[in-house]
mmCIF file of N, CA and C in Angstrom:
data_model
loop_
_atom_site.group_PDB
_atom_site.id
_atom_site.type_symbol
_atom_site.label_atom_id
_atom_site.label_comp_id
_atom_site.label_asym_id
_atom_site.label_seq_id
_atom_site.Cartn_x
_atom_site.Cartn_y
_atom_site.Cartn_z
ATOM 1 N N MET A 13 107.113 -6.532 -46.184
ATOM 2 C CA MET A 13 107.158 -5.611 -47.297
ATOM 3 C C MET A 13 105.932 -4.707 -47.235
ATOM 4 N N HIS A 14 106.139 -3.463 -47.526
ATOM 5 C CA HIS A 14 105.068 -2.466 -47.519
ATOM 6 C C HIS A 14 104.763 -2.035 -48.947
ATOM 7 N N ALA A 15 103.560 -1.547 -49.158
ATOM 8 C CA ALA A 15 103.145 -1.108 -50.496
ATOM 9 C C ALA A 15 104.117 -0.090 -51.069
ATOM 10 N N LYS A 16 104.658 0.762 -50.209
ATOM 11 C CA LYS A 16 105.581 1.797 -50.702
ATOM 12 C C LYS A 16 106.893 1.214 -51.200
ATOM 13 N N ASP A 17 107.181 -0.037 -50.833
ATOM 14 C CA ASP A 17 108.416 -0.689 -51.253
ATOM 15 C C ASP A 17 108.297 -1.423 -52.586
ATOM 16 N N ILE A 18 107.088 -1.519 -53.093
ATOM 17 C CA ILE A 18 106.854 -2.231 -54.341
ATOM 18 C C ILE A 18 107.008 -1.261 -55.511
ATOM 19 N N ALA A 19 107.845 -1.642 -56.460
ATOM 20 C CA ALA A 19 108.048 -0.788 -57.640
ATOM 21 C C ALA A 19 106.761 -0.738 -58.451
ATOM 22 N N PRO A 20 106.436 0.436 -58.967
ATOM 23 C CA PRO A 20 105.226 0.521 -59.798
ATOM 24 C C PRO A 20 105.368 -0.319 -61.061
ATOM 25 N N VAL A 21 104.280 -0.882 -61.490
ATOM 26 C CA VAL A 21 104.269 -1.681 -62.703
ATOM 27 C C VAL A 21 104.050 -0.745 -63.891
ATOM 28 N N PRO A 22 104.922 -0.828 -64.895
ATOM 29 C CA PRO A 22 104.720 0.038 -66.061
ATOM 30 C C PRO A 22 103.455 -0.362 -66.839
ATOM 31 N N TYR A 23 102.911 0.598 -67.513
ATOM 32 C CA TYR A 23 101.737 0.388 -68.345
ATOM 33 C C TYR A 23 102.138 0.379 -69.810
ATOM 34 N N ILE A 24 101.348 -0.312 -70.622
ATOM 35 C CA ILE A 24 101.469 -0.235 -72.074
ATOM 36 C C ILE A 24 100.095 0.158 -72.590
ATOM 37 N N ALA A 25 100.003 1.313 -73.199
ATOM 38 C CA ALA A 25 98.748 1.784 -73.779
ATOM 39 C C ALA A 25 98.826 1.611 -75.288
ATOM 40 N N LEU A 26 97.928 0.816 -75.834
ATOM 41 C CA LEU A 26 97.860 0.638 -77.284
ATOM 42 C C LEU A 26 96.762 1.543 -77.813
ATOM 43 N N ILE A 27 97.146 2.446 -78.687
ATOM 44 C CA ILE A 27 96.237 3.486 -79.155
ATOM 45 C C ILE A 27 96.166 3.449 -80.674
ATOM 46 N N ARG A 28 94.966 3.430 -81.167
ATOM 47 C CA ARG A 28 94.766 3.508 -82.608
ATOM 48 C C ARG A 28 94.895 4.979 -83.021
ATOM 49 N N HIS A 29 95.365 5.209 -84.209
ATOM 50 C CA HIS A 29 95.466 6.577 -84.716
ATOM 51 C C HIS A 29 94.088 7.234 -84.695
ATOM 52 N N SER A 30 94.089 8.530 -84.729
ATOM 53 C CA SER A 30 92.833 9.280 -84.747
ATOM 54 C C SER A 30 92.240 9.261 -86.161
ATOM 55 N N ILE A 31 91.271 10.092 -86.401
ATOM 56 C CA ILE A 31 90.506 10.095 -87.650
ATOM 57 C C ILE A 31 91.394 10.526 -88.824
ATOM 58 N N SER A 32 91.482 9.646 -89.818
ATOM 59 C CA SER A 32 92.320 9.943 -90.975
ATOM 60 C C SER A 32 91.476 10.373 -92.167
ATOM 61 N N LYS A 33 92.179 10.955 -93.139
ATOM 62 C CA LYS A 33 91.519 11.433 -94.351
ATOM 63 C C LYS A 33 91.827 10.462 -95.493
ATOM 64 N N PRO A 34 90.868 9.602 -95.834
ATOM 65 C CA PRO A 34 91.091 8.684 -96.957
ATOM 66 C C PRO A 34 91.302 9.445 -98.266
ATOM 67 N N VAL A 35 92.239 8.963 -99.035
ATOM 68 C CA VAL A 35 92.508 9.535 -100.350
ATOM 69 C C VAL A 35 92.389 8.396 -101.360
ATOM 70 N N PRO A 36 91.277 8.361 -102.104
ATOM 71 C CA PRO A 36 91.093 7.281 -103.083
ATOM 72 C C PRO A 36 92.296 7.179 -104.023
ATOM 73 N N GLY A 37 92.695 5.950 -104.282
ATOM 74 C CA GLY A 37 93.810 5.727 -105.196
ATOM 75 C C GLY A 37 95.173 5.747 -104.534
ATOM 76 N N THR A 38 95.227 6.021 -103.230
ATOM 77 C CA THR A 38 96.505 5.995 -102.514
ATOM 78 C C THR A 38 96.415 4.992 -101.374
ATOM 79 N N SER A 39 97.551 4.487 -100.972
ATOM 80 C CA SER A 39 97.607 3.517 -99.883
ATOM 81 C C SER A 39 97.178 4.171 -98.570
ATOM 82 N N ALA A 40 96.418 3.433 -97.777
ATOM 83 C CA ALA A 40 96.021 3.921 -96.448
ATOM 84 C C ALA A 40 97.242 4.187 -95.573
ATOM 85 N N HIS A 41 98.370 3.588 -95.901
ATOM 86 C CA HIS A 41 99.599 3.795 -95.137
ATOM 87 C C HIS A 41 100.123 5.227 -95.271
ATOM 88 N N THR A 42 99.621 5.986 -96.246
ATOM 89 C CA THR A 42 100.112 7.347 -96.468
ATOM 90 C C THR A 42 99.132 8.426 -96.005
ATOM 91 N N TRP A 43 97.980 8.037 -95.512
ATOM 92 C CA TRP A 43 96.953 9.013 -95.153
ATOM 93 C C TRP A 43 97.340 9.811 -93.909
ATOM 94 N N GLU A 44 96.885 11.059 -93.900
ATOM 95 C CA GLU A 44 97.114 11.988 -92.791
ATOM 96 C C GLU A 44 95.866 12.041 -91.913
ATOM 97 N N LEU A 45 96.000 12.704 -90.768
ATOM 98 C CA LEU A 45 94.818 12.971 -89.938
ATOM 99 C C LEU A 45 94.023 14.123 -90.534
ATOM 100 N N THR A 46 92.730 14.107 -90.289
ATOM 101 C CA THR A 46 91.903 15.257 -90.629
ATOM 102 C C THR A 46 92.044 16.284 -89.505
ATOM 103 N N ASP A 47 91.571 17.506 -89.739
ATOM 104 C CA ASP A 47 91.550 18.501 -88.656
ATOM 105 C C ASP A 47 90.720 17.974 -87.492
ATOM 106 N N LEU A 48 89.618 17.309 -87.822
ATOM 107 C CA LEU A 48 88.768 16.717 -86.794
ATOM 108 C C LEU A 48 89.520 15.613 -86.041
ATOM 109 N N GLY A 49 90.445 14.945 -86.701
ATOM 110 C CA GLY A 49 91.232 13.895 -86.072
ATOM 111 C C GLY A 49 92.245 14.409 -85.067
ATOM 112 N N VAL A 50 92.711 15.634 -85.245
ATOM 113 C CA VAL A 50 93.687 16.213 -84.324
ATOM 114 C C VAL A 50 93.016 16.614 -83.009
ATOM 115 N N GLN A 51 91.787 17.072 -83.078
ATOM 116 C CA GLN A 51 91.103 17.604 -81.901
ATOM 117 C C GLN A 51 90.977 16.627 -80.729
ATOM 118 N N PRO A 52 90.607 15.362 -80.932
ATOM 119 C CA PRO A 52 90.421 14.475 -79.781
ATOM 120 C C PRO A 52 91.716 14.076 -79.073
ATOM 121 N N CYS A 53 92.859 14.404 -79.651
ATOM 122 C CA CYS A 53 94.122 14.019 -79.026
ATOM 123 C C CYS A 53 94.286 14.644 -77.642
ATOM 124 N N ALA A 54 93.824 15.873 -77.466
ATOM 125 C CA ALA A 54 93.930 16.523 -76.154
ATOM 126 C C ALA A 54 93.060 15.809 -75.123
ATOM 127 N N LEU A 55 91.857 15.403 -75.521
ATOM 128 C CA LEU A 55 90.984 14.670 -74.598
ATOM 129 C C LEU A 55 91.570 13.307 -74.260
ATOM 130 N N LEU A 56 92.118 12.631 -75.242
ATOM 131 C CA LEU A 56 92.739 11.337 -74.998
ATOM 132 C C LEU A 56 93.946 11.508 -74.077
ATOM 133 N N ALA A 57 94.729 12.545 -74.299
ATOM 134 C CA ALA A 57 95.882 12.806 -73.432
ATOM 135 C C ALA A 57 95.436 12.970 -71.981
ATOM 136 N N ASP A 58 94.351 13.689 -71.760
ATOM 137 C CA ASP A 58 93.839 13.854 -70.392
ATOM 138 C C ASP A 58 93.461 12.513 -69.778
ATOM 139 N N ALA A 59 92.857 11.638 -70.580
ATOM 140 C CA ALA A 59 92.471 10.315 -70.079
ATOM 141 C C ALA A 59 93.704 9.451 -69.790
ATOM 142 N N LEU A 60 94.787 9.673 -70.520
ATOM 143 C CA LEU A 60 96.005 8.887 -70.334
ATOM 144 C C LEU A 60 96.915 9.425 -69.234
ATOM 145 N N ARG A 61 96.691 10.651 -68.814
ATOM 146 C CA ARG A 61 97.575 11.298 -67.839
ATOM 147 C C ARG A 61 97.846 10.445 -66.593
ATOM 148 N N PRO A 62 96.858 9.773 -65.997
ATOM 149 C CA PRO A 62 97.127 8.980 -64.786
ATOM 150 C C PRO A 62 98.127 7.837 -64.985
ATOM 151 N N TYR A 63 98.373 7.443 -66.221
ATOM 152 C CA TYR A 63 99.270 6.327 -66.479
ATOM 153 C C TYR A 63 100.735 6.750 -66.599
ATOM 154 N N ALA A 64 100.993 8.028 -66.532
ATOM 155 C CA ALA A 64 102.363 8.563 -66.558
ATOM 156 C C ALA A 64 103.201 7.947 -67.680
ATOM 157 N N LEU A 65 102.672 8.002 -68.896
ATOM 158 C CA LEU A 65 103.402 7.475 -70.037
ATOM 159 C C LEU A 65 104.648 8.328 -70.264
ATOM 160 N N GLY A 66 105.783 7.680 -70.344
ATOM 161 C CA GLY A 66 107.031 8.424 -70.478
ATOM 162 C C GLY A 66 107.683 8.302 -71.833
ATOM 163 N N ARG A 67 107.114 7.463 -72.672
ATOM 164 C CA ARG A 67 107.691 7.259 -73.996
ATOM 165 C C ARG A 67 106.580 6.792 -74.925
ATOM 166 N N PHE A 68 106.673 7.233 -76.181
ATOM 167 C CA PHE A 68 105.690 6.839 -77.186
ATOM 168 C C PHE A 68 106.391 6.169 -78.349
ATOM 169 N N ALA A 69 105.710 5.200 -78.919
ATOM 170 C CA ALA A 69 106.173 4.539 -80.134
ATOM 171 C C ALA A 69 105.009 4.550 -81.112
ATOM 172 N N SER A 70 105.333 4.599 -82.376
ATOM 173 C CA SER A 70 104.311 4.700 -83.416
ATOM 174 C C SER A 70 104.788 3.967 -84.656
ATOM 175 N N SER A 71 103.828 3.593 -85.488
ATOM 176 C CA SER A 71 104.221 3.123 -86.821
ATOM 177 C C SER A 71 104.771 4.327 -87.584
ATOM 178 N N ASP A 72 105.228 4.077 -88.776
ATOM 179 C CA ASP A 72 105.735 5.172 -89.604
ATOM 180 C C ASP A 72 104.645 5.799 -90.474
ATOM 181 N N GLU A 73 103.407 5.376 -90.289
ATOM 182 C CA GLU A 73 102.308 5.963 -91.054
ATOM 183 C C GLU A 73 102.033 7.380 -90.545
ATOM 184 N N PRO A 74 101.867 8.351 -91.448
ATOM 185 C CA PRO A 74 101.663 9.738 -91.023
ATOM 186 C C PRO A 74 100.537 9.927 -89.993
ATOM 187 N N LYS A 75 99.414 9.243 -90.182
ATOM 188 C CA LYS A 75 98.289 9.396 -89.252
ATOM 189 C C LYS A 75 98.665 8.919 -87.855
ATOM 190 N N ALA A 76 99.476 7.889 -87.745
ATOM 191 C CA ALA A 76 99.896 7.364 -86.447
ATOM 192 C C ALA A 76 100.964 8.252 -85.812
ATOM 193 N N VAL A 77 101.921 8.702 -86.626
ATOM 194 C CA VAL A 77 102.974 9.583 -86.111
ATOM 195 C C VAL A 77 102.357 10.871 -85.564
ATOM 196 N N THR A 78 101.443 11.470 -86.309
ATOM 197 C CA THR A 78 100.809 12.711 -85.849
ATOM 198 C C THR A 78 100.032 12.476 -84.557
ATOM 199 N N THR A 79 99.309 11.370 -84.470
ATOM 200 C CA THR A 79 98.569 11.066 -83.240
ATOM 201 C C THR A 79 99.538 10.979 -82.063
ATOM 202 N N ALA A 80 100.630 10.243 -82.225
ATOM 203 C CA ALA A 80 101.609 10.092 -81.144
ATOM 204 C C ALA A 80 102.252 11.428 -80.783
ATOM 205 N N GLU A 81 102.611 12.215 -81.790
ATOM 206 C CA GLU A 81 103.230 13.520 -81.521
ATOM 207 C C GLU A 81 102.272 14.447 -80.779
ATOM 208 N N MET A 82 101.006 14.429 -81.148
ATOM 209 C CA MET A 82 100.023 15.277 -80.455
ATOM 210 C C MET A 82 99.872 14.841 -78.994
ATOM 211 N N LEU A 83 99.836 13.541 -78.762
ATOM 212 C CA LEU A 83 99.734 13.043 -77.381
ATOM 213 C C LEU A 83 100.971 13.432 -76.582
ATOM 214 N N GLN A 84 102.149 13.281 -77.170
ATOM 215 C CA GLN A 84 103.374 13.694 -76.484
ATOM 216 C C GLN A 84 103.324 15.169 -76.111
ATOM 217 N N LYS A 85 102.870 15.973 -77.043
ATOM 218 C CA LYS A 85 102.795 17.425 -76.804
ATOM 219 C C LYS A 85 101.856 17.722 -75.634
ATOM 220 N N HIS A 86 100.664 17.136 -75.656
ATOM 221 C CA HIS A 86 99.683 17.408 -74.603
ATOM 222 C C HIS A 86 100.098 16.845 -73.245
ATOM 223 N N LEU A 87 100.918 15.800 -73.257
ATOM 224 C CA LEU A 87 101.367 15.187 -72.001
ATOM 225 C C LEU A 87 102.757 15.672 -71.575
ATOM 226 N N ASN A 88 103.325 16.608 -72.334
ATOM 227 C CA ASN A 88 104.663 17.135 -72.048
ATOM 228 C C ASN A 88 105.714 16.031 -71.952
ATOM 229 N N VAL A 89 105.634 15.084 -72.862
ATOM 230 C CA VAL A 89 106.616 14.006 -72.929
ATOM 231 C C VAL A 89 107.682 14.432 -73.930
ATOM 232 N N ASP A 90 108.919 14.551 -73.448
ATOM 233 C CA ASP A 90 109.965 15.060 -74.330
ATOM 234 C C ASP A 90 110.956 13.992 -74.785
ATOM 235 N N THR A 91 110.690 12.731 -74.501
ATOM 236 C CA THR A 91 111.554 11.675 -75.020
ATOM 237 C C THR A 91 111.302 11.534 -76.523
ATOM 238 N N PRO A 92 112.309 11.116 -77.263
ATOM 239 C CA PRO A 92 112.112 10.974 -78.713
ATOM 240 C C PRO A 92 111.038 9.931 -79.033
ATOM 241 N N LEU A 93 110.251 10.236 -80.023
ATOM 242 C CA LEU A 93 109.249 9.297 -80.505
ATOM 243 C C LEU A 93 109.965 8.123 -81.171
ATOM 244 N N ILE A 94 109.584 6.924 -80.793
ATOM 245 C CA ILE A 94 110.121 5.726 -81.440
ATOM 246 C C ILE A 94 109.225 5.448 -82.646
ATOM 247 N N VAL A 95 109.783 5.511 -83.826
ATOM 248 C CA VAL A 95 109.027 5.225 -85.041
ATOM 249 C C VAL A 95 109.408 3.813 -85.475
ATOM 250 N N GLU A 96 108.429 2.919 -85.384
ATOM 251 C CA GLU A 96 108.649 1.496 -85.647
ATOM 252 C C GLU A 96 107.778 1.051 -86.826
ATOM 253 N N PRO A 97 108.383 0.847 -87.998
ATOM 254 C CA PRO A 97 107.602 0.423 -89.165
ATOM 255 C C PRO A 97 106.798 -0.866 -88.933
ATOM 256 N N ALA A 98 107.255 -1.724 -88.043
ATOM 257 C CA ALA A 98 106.541 -2.978 -87.777
ATOM 258 C C ALA A 98 105.208 -2.756 -87.080
ATOM 259 N N PHE A 99 104.942 -1.546 -86.621
ATOM 260 C CA PHE A 99 103.652 -1.238 -85.994
ATOM 261 C C PHE A 99 102.586 -0.853 -87.022
ATOM 262 N N ARG A 100 102.924 -0.905 -88.295
ATOM 263 C CA ARG A 100 101.945 -0.573 -89.345
ATOM 264 C C ARG A 100 100.729 -1.484 -89.281
ATOM 265 N N GLU A 101 99.662 -0.994 -89.872
ATOM 266 C CA GLU A 101 98.486 -1.833 -90.077
ATOM 267 C C GLU A 101 98.885 -2.962 -91.033
ATOM 268 N N THR A 102 97.984 -3.898 -91.277
ATOM 269 C CA THR A 102 98.309 -4.958 -92.231
ATOM 270 C C THR A 102 98.737 -4.336 -93.557
ATOM 271 N N ARG A 103 99.707 -4.940 -94.173
ATOM 272 C CA ARG A 103 100.197 -4.417 -95.453
ATOM 273 C C ARG A 103 99.130 -4.633 -96.515
ATOM 274 N N ARG A 104 98.718 -3.528 -97.104
ATOM 275 C CA ARG A 104 97.639 -3.617 -98.092
ATOM 276 C C ARG A 104 97.728 -2.514 -99.140
ATOM 277 N N GLU A 105 98.926 -2.292 -99.629
ATOM 278 C CA GLU A 105 99.112 -1.273 -100.659
ATOM 279 C C GLU A 105 98.294 -1.558 -101.908
ATOM 280 N N SER A 106 98.083 -2.828 -102.223
ATOM 281 C CA SER A 106 97.358 -3.187 -103.439
ATOM 282 C C SER A 106 95.852 -3.343 -103.216
ATOM 283 N N ALA A 107 95.399 -3.232 -101.977
ATOM 284 C CA ALA A 107 93.973 -3.429 -101.687
ATOM 285 C C ALA A 107 93.155 -2.278 -102.276
ATOM 286 N N ALA A 108 92.013 -2.629 -102.780
ATOM 287 C CA ALA A 108 91.123 -1.622 -103.374
ATOM 288 C C ALA A 108 90.630 -0.638 -102.318
ATOM 289 N N TYR A 109 90.359 0.581 -102.780
ATOM 290 C CA TYR A 109 89.739 1.586 -101.912
ATOM 291 C C TYR A 109 88.233 1.338 -101.914
ATOM 292 N N PHE A 110 87.634 1.403 -100.744
ATOM 293 C CA PHE A 110 86.197 1.175 -100.618
ATOM 294 C C PHE A 110 85.497 2.483 -100.275
ATOM 295 N N ASP A 111 84.659 2.967 -101.177
ATOM 296 C CA ASP A 111 83.806 4.116 -100.861
ATOM 297 C C ASP A 111 82.719 3.699 -99.884
ATOM 298 N N ASN A 112 82.337 2.443 -99.950
ATOM 299 C CA ASN A 112 81.270 1.904 -99.120
ATOM 300 C C ASN A 112 81.880 1.275 -97.854
ATOM 301 N N HIS A 113 81.590 1.883 -96.716
ATOM 302 C CA HIS A 113 82.164 1.432 -95.447
ATOM 303 C C HIS A 113 81.749 -0.008 -95.119
ATOM 304 N N SER A 114 80.536 -0.379 -95.436
ATOM 305 C CA SER A 114 80.059 -1.746 -95.172
ATOM 306 C C SER A 114 80.865 -2.779 -95.963
ATOM 307 N N LEU A 115 81.183 -2.459 -97.213
ATOM 308 C CA LEU A 115 81.982 -3.378 -98.024
ATOM 309 C C LEU A 115 83.405 -3.489 -97.474
ATOM 310 N N PHE A 116 83.946 -2.371 -97.016
ATOM 311 C CA PHE A 116 85.277 -2.390 -96.405
ATOM 312 C C PHE A 116 85.278 -3.277 -95.158
ATOM 313 N N ARG A 117 84.292 -3.077 -94.293
ATOM 314 C CA ARG A 117 84.194 -3.883 -93.069
ATOM 315 C C ARG A 117 84.038 -5.371 -93.410
ATOM 316 N N ALA A 118 83.302 -5.681 -94.438
ATOM 317 C CA ALA A 118 83.128 -7.076 -94.853
ATOM 318 C C ALA A 118 84.458 -7.670 -95.333
ATOM 319 N N ALA A 119 85.245 -6.886 -96.063
ATOM 320 C CA ALA A 119 86.554 -7.355 -96.529
ATOM 321 C C ALA A 119 87.489 -7.604 -95.352
ATOM 322 N N ILE A 120 87.459 -6.715 -94.375
ATOM 323 C CA ILE A 120 88.289 -6.888 -93.179
ATOM 324 C C ILE A 120 87.819 -8.108 -92.393
ATOM 325 N N ARG A 121 86.519 -8.264 -92.249
ATOM 326 C CA ARG A 121 85.971 -9.419 -91.535
ATOM 327 C C ARG A 121 86.406 -10.721 -92.206
ATOM 328 N N ALA A 122 86.370 -10.777 -93.533
ATOM 329 C CA ALA A 122 86.794 -11.971 -94.259
ATOM 330 C C ALA A 122 88.270 -12.275 -93.981
ATOM 331 N N ALA A 123 89.094 -11.238 -93.937
ATOM 332 C CA ALA A 123 90.519 -11.422 -93.641
ATOM 333 C C ALA A 123 90.722 -11.885 -92.201
ATOM 334 N N MET A 124 89.924 -11.369 -91.286
ATOM 335 C CA MET A 124 90.028 -11.796 -89.888
ATOM 336 C C MET A 124 89.564 -13.245 -89.725
ATOM 337 N N ASP A 125 88.543 -13.627 -90.460
ATOM 338 C CA ASP A 125 88.015 -14.987 -90.370
ATOM 339 C C ASP A 125 88.987 -16.024 -90.932
ATOM 340 N N ASP A 126 89.881 -15.606 -91.811
ATOM 341 C CA ASP A 126 90.884 -16.502 -92.393
ATOM 342 C C ASP A 126 92.263 -15.876 -92.177
ATOM 343 N N ALA A 127 92.575 -15.617 -90.924
ATOM 344 C CA ALA A 127 93.764 -14.843 -90.556
ATOM 345 C C ALA A 127 95.085 -15.485 -90.963
ATOM 346 N N ALA A 128 95.096 -16.767 -91.210
ATOM 347 C CA ALA A 128 96.338 -17.452 -91.575
ATOM 348 C C ALA A 128 96.724 -17.243 -93.043
ATOM 349 N N HIS A 129 95.788 -16.754 -93.843
ATOM 350 C CA HIS A 129 96.041 -16.587 -95.278
ATOM 351 C C HIS A 129 95.897 -15.126 -95.694
ATOM 352 N N VAL A 130 96.575 -14.789 -96.774
ATOM 353 C CA VAL A 130 96.445 -13.438 -97.322
ATOM 354 C C VAL A 130 95.105 -13.358 -98.039
ATOM 355 N N VAL A 131 94.218 -12.541 -97.497
ATOM 356 C CA VAL A 131 92.882 -12.370 -98.061
ATOM 357 C C VAL A 131 92.670 -10.926 -98.506
ATOM 358 N N PHE A 132 93.343 -9.998 -97.840
ATOM 359 C CA PHE A 132 93.152 -8.575 -98.086
ATOM 360 C C PHE A 132 94.528 -7.929 -98.080
ATOM 361 N N GLY A 133 94.970 -7.437 -99.220
ATOM 362 C CA GLY A 133 96.286 -6.805 -99.295
ATOM 363 C C GLY A 133 97.385 -7.826 -99.514
ATOM 364 N N GLU A 134 98.541 -7.585 -98.898
ATOM 365 C CA GLU A 134 99.722 -8.409 -99.126
ATOM 366 C C GLU A 134 100.173 -9.195 -97.903
ATOM 367 N N GLU A 135 99.403 -9.164 -96.837
ATOM 368 C CA GLU A 135 99.859 -9.785 -95.600
ATOM 369 C C GLU A 135 98.693 -10.455 -94.875
ATOM 370 N N ALA A 136 98.899 -11.677 -94.426
ATOM 371 C CA ALA A 136 97.894 -12.350 -93.608
ATOM 372 C C ALA A 136 97.809 -11.660 -92.251
ATOM 373 N N PHE A 137 96.625 -11.644 -91.676
ATOM 374 C CA PHE A 137 96.442 -10.980 -90.390
ATOM 375 C C PHE A 137 97.277 -11.638 -89.299
ATOM 376 N N ASP A 138 97.438 -12.966 -89.335
ATOM 377 C CA ASP A 138 98.305 -13.636 -88.358
ATOM 378 C C ASP A 138 99.745 -13.153 -88.492
ATOM 379 N N ALA A 139 100.226 -12.979 -89.712
ATOM 380 C CA ALA A 139 101.585 -12.484 -89.928
ATOM 381 C C ALA A 139 101.730 -11.058 -89.392
ATOM 382 N N ALA A 140 100.709 -10.242 -89.573
ATOM 383 C CA ALA A 140 100.737 -8.870 -89.048
ATOM 384 C C ALA A 140 100.803 -8.887 -87.521
ATOM 385 N N ARG A 141 100.045 -9.796 -86.906
ATOM 386 C CA ARG A 141 100.058 -9.915 -85.446
ATOM 387 C C ARG A 141 101.449 -10.295 -84.947
ATOM 388 N N VAL A 142 102.077 -11.263 -85.590
ATOM 389 C CA VAL A 142 103.420 -11.684 -85.188
ATOM 390 C C VAL A 142 104.413 -10.541 -85.371
ATOM 391 N N ARG A 143 104.338 -9.850 -86.504
ATOM 392 C CA ARG A 143 105.214 -8.702 -86.774
ATOM 393 C C ARG A 143 105.071 -7.648 -85.692
ATOM 394 N N PHE A 144 103.827 -7.306 -85.372
ATOM 395 C CA PHE A 144 103.543 -6.274 -84.381
ATOM 396 C C PHE A 144 104.020 -6.687 -82.988
ATOM 397 N N THR A 145 103.657 -7.883 -82.554
ATOM 398 C CA THR A 145 104.007 -8.297 -81.188
ATOM 399 C C THR A 145 105.507 -8.491 -81.015
ATOM 400 N N THR A 146 106.195 -8.924 -82.057
ATOM 401 C CA THR A 146 107.652 -9.047 -81.988
ATOM 402 C C THR A 146 108.286 -7.676 -81.768
ATOM 403 N N ALA A 147 107.825 -6.678 -82.512
ATOM 404 C CA ALA A 147 108.355 -5.316 -82.349
ATOM 405 C C ALA A 147 107.995 -4.754 -80.976
ATOM 406 N N LEU A 148 106.761 -4.992 -80.523
ATOM 407 C CA LEU A 148 106.348 -4.501 -79.208
ATOM 408 C C LEU A 148 107.196 -5.143 -78.109
ATOM 409 N N ASP A 149 107.408 -6.439 -78.185
ATOM 410 C CA ASP A 149 108.245 -7.119 -77.197
ATOM 411 C C ASP A 149 109.642 -6.512 -77.148
ATOM 412 N N ALA A 150 110.207 -6.193 -78.303
ATOM 413 C CA ALA A 150 111.551 -5.607 -78.356
ATOM 414 C C ALA A 150 111.586 -4.231 -77.705
ATOM 415 N N ILE A 151 110.566 -3.415 -77.952
ATOM 416 C CA ILE A 151 110.533 -2.074 -77.353
ATOM 417 C C ILE A 151 110.337 -2.165 -75.846
ATOM 418 N N VAL A 152 109.454 -3.039 -75.407
ATOM 419 C CA VAL A 152 109.245 -3.216 -73.961
ATOM 420 C C VAL A 152 110.541 -3.693 -73.309
ATOM 421 N N ALA A 153 111.248 -4.619 -73.933
ATOM 422 C CA ALA A 153 112.514 -5.114 -73.383
ATOM 423 C C ALA A 153 113.566 -4.012 -73.318
ATOM 424 N N SER A 154 113.522 -3.078 -74.267
ATOM 425 C CA SER A 154 114.481 -1.962 -74.288
ATOM 426 C C SER A 154 114.167 -0.887 -73.256
ATOM 427 N N HIS A 155 112.920 -0.864 -72.780
ATOM 428 C CA HIS A 155 112.478 0.159 -71.824
ATOM 429 C C HIS A 155 111.666 -0.520 -70.718
ATOM 430 N N PRO A 156 112.300 -1.417 -69.951
ATOM 431 C CA PRO A 156 111.545 -2.276 -69.035
ATOM 432 C C PRO A 156 110.822 -1.556 -67.887
ATOM 433 N N ALA A 157 111.282 -0.431 -67.482
ATOM 434 C CA ALA A 157 110.674 0.241 -66.329
ATOM 435 C C ALA A 157 109.795 1.416 -66.731
ATOM 436 N N GLU A 158 109.604 1.607 -68.019
ATOM 437 C CA GLU A 158 108.850 2.769 -68.485
ATOM 438 C C GLU A 158 107.444 2.395 -68.920
ATOM 439 N N SER A 159 106.511 3.294 -68.676
ATOM 440 C CA SER A 159 105.172 3.143 -69.244
ATOM 441 C C SER A 159 105.213 3.696 -70.645
ATOM 442 N N LEU A 160 104.698 2.916 -71.568
ATOM 443 C CA LEU A 160 104.747 3.273 -72.992
ATOM 444 C C LEU A 160 103.365 3.513 -73.522
#
């Protein structure tokens, strides 16, 4: 067997949304990207170009959808965006808004330290992980030869 006979292995790139605009009193699930958040998408697309991503999937959160759409645009990917609600961040519609970034990080750290229980919002971090990986496995199985 020669190297040229080996099928390329698809890649999976997991990308966090770009910079979002927090809106006090609203769920983080509804936040949009800032203008500053849109700008780095072109640079990220250039870094991702060698992986020949042929399909994108995103949560249904506006900040994530916009990030994915911008990457698709810069990479000339014309396949439909897969919008998967299970890719959302941990469910936390009822979680308080933190003006203080240190307090927010401490709340997240506490939830990570006790991932089996609901500590922040409405969902345990372990449950979010299972939700996310189950959806990712399904998408990979549906597109086995594609880099996502």
